[in-house]
Coordinates of C-alpha atoms and ligand atoms in Angstrom, one line a residue:
X11 CA -2.3 1.6 91.0
X12 CA -3.3 4.7 88.7
X13 CA -2.5 8.2 89.2
X14 CA -5.5 10.6 88.2
X15 CA -5.5 14.4 88.2
X16 CA -8.9 15.3 87.3
X17 CA -12.3 15.1 89.0
X18 CA -13.8 13.6 85.8
X19 CA -11.2 10.8 85.9
X20 CA -11.6 10.0 89.7
X21 CA -15.4 9.9 89.1
X22 CA -14.9 7.6 86.2
X23 CA -12.8 5.0 87.9
X24 CA -15.1 5.2 91.0
X25 CA -18.2 4.8 88.9
X26 CA -16.8 1.4 87.4
X27 CA -15.9 0.1 90.7
X28 CA -19.2 0.8 92.3
X29 CA -20.9 -0.9 89.1
X30 CA -18.8 -3.9 90.3
X31 CA -20.4 -3.7 93.6
X32 CA -17.3 -2.4 95.4
X33 CA -17.3 -0.4 98.5
X34 CA -15.2 2.8 97.9
X35 CA -12.9 4.0 100.5
X36 CA -11.1 7.5 100.4
X37 CA -8.0 8.5 102.3
X38 CA -7.7 12.2 102.2
X39 CA -4.2 13.4 102.5
X40 CA -1.6 16.1 102.0
X41 CA 1.3 13.7 101.0
X42 CA 4.7 13.1 102.7
X43 CA 3.4 9.7 103.6
X44 CA 4.6 8.0 106.7
X45 CA 3.4 4.9 108.6
X46 CA 0.5 6.8 110.0
X47 CA -0.9 7.4 106.4
X48 CA -0.1 3.6 105.5
X49 CA -2.2 2.6 108.6
X50 CA -5.1 4.6 107.3
X51 CA -4.5 3.0 103.7
X52 CA -4.5 -0.4 105.2
X53 CA -7.6 0.0 107.1
X54 CA -9.5 1.4 104.1
X55 CA -8.0 -1.8 102.2
X56 CA -9.4 -4.1 104.8
X57 CA -12.9 -2.6 104.8
X58 CA -13.4 -1.5 101.0
X59 CA -13.0 -3.1 97.6
X60 CA -11.5 0.0 96.1
X61 CA -9.3 2.6 97.6
X62 CA -8.7 6.0 96.7
X63 CA -6.1 8.2 98.3
X64 CA -6.1 12.0 97.6
X65 CA -3.0 13.9 97.7
X66 CA -3.4 17.7 97.7
X67 CA -1.4 20.2 99.9
X68 CA -4.6 22.6 100.4
X69 CA -3.4 26.3 100.5
X70 CA -6.6 27.3 102.1
X71 CA -5.9 25.7 105.2
X72 CA -2.2 27.0 106.0
X73 CA -2.4 30.1 108.1
X74 CA 1.4 30.8 107.3
X75 CA 2.7 31.3 103.9
X76 CA 6.1 29.8 105.3
X77 CA 4.4 26.8 106.8
X78 CA 2.9 26.1 103.2
X79 CA 6.1 26.8 101.5
X80 CA 8.2 24.2 103.7
X81 CA 5.7 21.7 103.9
X82 CA 7.4 18.4 102.7
X83 CA 6.4 17.1 99.4
X84 CA 7.3 13.9 97.5
X85 CA 4.8 12.9 94.9
X86 CA 7.1 10.2 93.5
X87 CA 7.9 8.4 96.9
X88 CA 4.2 8.8 97.9
X89 CA 3.0 6.9 94.7
X90 CA 5.5 4.1 95.4
X91 CA 4.0 3.9 99.3
X92 CA 0.6 4.0 98.2
X93 CA 1.1 1.4 95.5
X94 CA 2.8 -0.9 98.0
X95 CA -0.2 -0.4 100.5
X96 CA -2.7 -1.8 97.9
X97 CA -4.3 1.5 97.0
X98 CA -6.2 1.5 93.6
X99 CA -6.2 5.3 92.7
X100 CA -3.9 8.1 93.7
X101 CA -6.0 11.3 93.2
X102 CA -3.6 14.3 92.7
X103 CA -5.2 17.2 91.4
X104 CA -3.7 20.6 90.6
X105 CA -4.8 23.7 92.7
X106 CA -6.6 24.8 89.6
X107 CA -8.8 21.5 89.6
X108 CA -9.7 22.1 93.2
X109 CA -10.0 25.9 93.2
X110 CA -11.0 27.0 89.7
X111 CA -11.2 30.5 88.7
X112 CA -14.1 32.1 90.3
X113 CA -14.4 29.9 93.3
X114 CA -16.1 31.5 96.1
X115 CA -17.8 29.0 98.5
X116 CA -16.7 27.9 101.9
X117 CA -17.9 25.6 104.5
X118 CA -17.6 26.3 108.2
X119 CA -18.2 24.3 111.3
X120 CA -18.9 26.6 114.2
X121 CA -18.3 26.0 118.0
X122 CA -16.0 22.8 117.9
X123 CA -13.5 24.6 115.7
X124 CA -13.0 27.6 117.9
X125 CA -10.7 26.2 120.8
X126 CA -7.4 24.5 120.6
X127 CA -6.0 24.7 117.0
X128 CA -8.7 27.2 116.1
X129 CA -7.6 29.6 118.8
X130 CA -4.1 29.4 117.6
X131 CA -4.2 29.0 113.9
X132 CA -7.3 31.1 113.4
X133 CA -10.7 29.7 112.2
X134 CA -9.8 30.0 108.6
X135 CA -7.7 26.8 109.1
X136 CA -10.6 24.7 110.0
X137 CA -12.8 26.6 107.3
X138 CA -10.0 25.4 104.6
X139 CA -10.1 22.0 106.0
X140 CA -13.9 21.7 105.8
X141 CA -14.1 23.2 102.4
X142 CA -11.5 20.9 100.8
X143 CA -13.0 17.8 102.6
X144 CA -16.5 18.6 101.5
X145 CA -15.3 19.0 97.8
X146 CA -13.2 15.7 98.3
X147 CA -16.3 14.0 99.4
X148 CA -18.2 15.3 96.6
X149 CA -15.4 14.7 94.0
X150 CA -14.9 11.0 95.1
X151 CA -18.1 10.2 96.6
X152 CA -16.8 7.4 98.8
X153 CA -18.7 5.0 101.1
X154 CA -16.2 5.6 103.8
X155 CA -13.4 8.0 104.5
X156 CA -10.4 7.4 107.0
X157 CA -8.9 10.1 109.1
X158 CA -6.3 9.9 112.0
X159 CA -7.1 10.5 115.7
X160 CA -3.7 12.5 115.8
X161 CA -5.9 15.3 114.4
X162 CA -8.6 14.8 116.9
X163 CA -10.2 18.3 116.4
X164 CA -10.3 17.8 112.5
X165 CA -11.8 14.3 113.0
X166 CA -14.5 15.7 115.3
X167 CA -15.4 18.4 112.8
X168 CA -15.6 16.3 109.8
X169 CA -17.8 14.0 111.7
X170 CA -20.0 17.0 112.4
X171 CA -19.8 18.2 108.9
X172 CA -20.7 14.8 107.6
X173 CA -23.8 14.9 109.7
X174 CA -24.8 18.1 109.3
X175 CA -24.4 18.3 105.4
X176 CA -25.9 14.6 105.1
X177 CA -23.1 13.2 103.4
X178 CA -23.8 9.3 103.2
X179 CA -20.2 8.7 104.3
X180 CA -18.9 6.7 107.1
X181 CA -16.1 8.6 108.7
X182 CA -13.7 6.3 110.2
X183 CA -11.2 7.6 112.7
X184 CA -7.9 5.5 113.2
X185 CA -5.6 5.4 115.9
X186 CA -2.6 7.2 116.2
X187 CA 0.6 5.5 115.0
X188 CA 3.8 6.4 116.9
X189 CA 7.6 5.7 116.5
X190 CA 9.2 3.5 119.0
X191 CA 10.1 6.3 121.2
X192 CA 6.5 7.6 121.5
X193 CA 6.7 10.4 119.0
X194 CA 3.2 10.7 117.0
X195 CA 3.9 10.0 113.3
X196 CA 3.4 13.5 111.4
X197 CA 4.8 14.8 108.0
X198 CA 5.9 17.9 109.8
X199 CA 8.4 15.3 112.0
X200 CA 10.4 15.6 108.8
X201 CA 11.2 19.5 109.6
X202 CA 12.9 18.5 112.9
X203 CA 16.4 18.9 113.5
X204 CA 18.2 16.3 115.4
X205 CA 18.0 18.2 118.7
X206 CA 14.3 19.2 118.4
X207 CA 13.6 15.5 117.3
X208 CA 15.1 14.2 120.5
X209 CA 13.1 16.9 122.6
X210 CA 10.0 16.0 120.9
X211 CA 9.5 12.8 122.7
X212 CA 8.5 14.9 125.8
X213 CA 5.1 15.5 124.0
X214 CA 4.1 11.8 124.1
X215 CA 5.7 11.5 127.8
X216 CA 3.5 14.4 129.1
X217 CA 0.4 12.8 127.6
X218 CA 1.4 9.6 129.1
X219 CA 2.1 11.2 132.6
X220 CA -1.3 12.6 132.5
X221 CA -2.7 9.2 131.9
X222 CA -1.0 7.7 134.4
X223 CA -2.0 10.5 137.0
X224 CA -5.8 10.0 136.0
X225 CA -5.3 6.1 136.3
X226 CA -3.9 6.8 139.9
X227 CA -7.0 8.5 141.1
X228 CA -6.3 12.1 140.3
X229 CA -9.6 13.8 139.1
X230 CA -8.5 17.6 139.2
X231 CA -7.7 18.5 135.5
X232 CA -5.2 21.3 136.4
X233 CA -3.3 18.6 138.8
X234 CA -3.3 15.8 136.2
X235 CA -2.0 18.4 133.5
X236 CA 0.9 19.6 136.0
X237 CA 2.3 16.1 136.0
X238 CA 2.6 16.4 132.0
X239 CA 3.7 19.9 132.0
X240 CA 7.0 18.9 134.2
X241 CA 7.9 16.5 131.3
X242 CA 7.6 19.3 129.1
X243 CA 9.5 21.9 131.3
X244 CA 12.4 19.4 131.3
X245 CA 12.9 19.8 127.7
X246 CA 12.4 23.6 128.1
X247 CA 9.0 23.2 125.9
X248 CA 6.4 25.6 126.3
X249 CA 3.1 24.4 124.9
X250 CA 1.0 26.5 122.7
X251 CA -2.0 24.8 124.6
X252 CA -2.1 21.5 126.9
X253 CA -5.6 21.1 127.9
X254 CA -8.2 18.8 129.2
X255 CA -11.4 19.2 127.2
X256 CA -14.8 17.2 126.7
X257 CA -14.4 14.8 123.7
X258 CA -17.7 16.0 122.2
X259 CA -17.3 19.9 122.6
X260 CA -13.8 20.2 123.3
X261 CA -14.6 22.8 126.0
X262 CA -12.2 22.7 129.1
X263 CA -13.2 20.6 131.9
X264 CA -12.3 21.2 135.5
X265 CA -12.6 17.5 136.6
X266 CA -11.8 14.4 134.8
X267 CA -14.8 12.2 135.6
X268 CA -15.4 10.8 132.2
X269 CA -13.8 10.2 128.9
X270 CA -11.6 13.4 128.4
X271 CA -9.3 14.6 125.5
X272 CA -5.9 15.7 126.5
X273 CA -4.8 17.9 123.7
X274 CA -1.2 19.4 123.1
X275 CA 0.3 21.4 120.6
X276 CA 4.0 23.0 120.8
X277 CA 6.5 24.3 118.5
X278 CA 9.8 22.8 118.3
X279 CA 12.3 24.5 116.1
X280 CA 10.8 24.6 112.3
X281 CA 7.9 22.3 113.2
X282 CA 4.6 22.8 115.0
X283 CA 3.6 19.5 116.5
X284 CA 0.2 18.2 117.8
X285 CA -0.5 15.2 119.8
X286 CA -3.5 13.9 122.0
X287 CA -4.6 11.1 124.2
X288 CA -8.2 10.3 125.5
X289 CA -8.2 9.2 129.2
X290 CA -10.9 7.5 131.1
X291 CA -10.8 7.4 134.6
X292 CA -11.0 4.0 136.2
X293 CA -14.8 3.0 136.6
X294 CA -16.1 5.6 134.2
X295 CA -18.4 4.2 131.9
X296 CA -17.5 6.7 129.0
Ligands
PAF318 O1 -5.1 15.9 107.7 C1 -4.8 16.3 106.6 O2 -3.8 15.6 105.9 C2 -5.6 17.2 105.8 O3 -6.0 18.4 106.8 C3 -6.7 16.8 105.1 C4 -8.0 16.3 105.8 C5 -6.2 16.1 103.9 C6 -7.4 18.0 104.2 O4 -6.6 18.8 103.4

């Protein structure tokens, strides 16, 4: 695996790979790799002849300076993990390479970025993500790009952006990877102290409770969510949001009659965690 830091260098290696007829896969990341990232790299490895992982902690998407400051960073460890996962190139640009002096352009996807994370973190968060992902798409020019379902709203937004801006890139969304006790893998889990780490398992239990309730025939979103809320309350967790929303528009639904996203965010100690699950009532085709 090679490490490159400039747009010119990454374009150079991608150009050579493409000249050899290789399909190029990009896994955009902010580092602090865990098994969730490795699963994206493995999927890219399976589907592409040349895999680029970008590592850039994007200041533009952090709504709190303290969150940016404490975001876990370990470039050496990340490089070792990416190398073991069979990645060809680790692209780790400096901030000045991504946002050179005079940078003045942003990309904004409207509508689906406004509820859930947009409502809590502010729409600047998704503007920051959309802008950096659009830049990474242009810098690397991959055939496919890999994202995790854990960031469901982000994945939906990136699909929308790729379609709207005619990026000739397949956006692949991969399943959430979980610890044995159900906690969704996240770089932010590293910020949990022992007590918060134990309590954090209530998030996936809450989502599973909703799944079970819907599977048992409940269609009222409020009643289904109440079963999950009980799991959170048992650990003294108050969700920032815990919502049943359309998988396409992210607007709240009153009844769960088709595939529905159950999305959850909560703060535990120093960490803010998000998780989600898609529920489909028995008999629903979609
Ligand atoms: O999901 C992330 O790690 C980031 O939001 C992304 C897509 C790499 C953009 O900075």
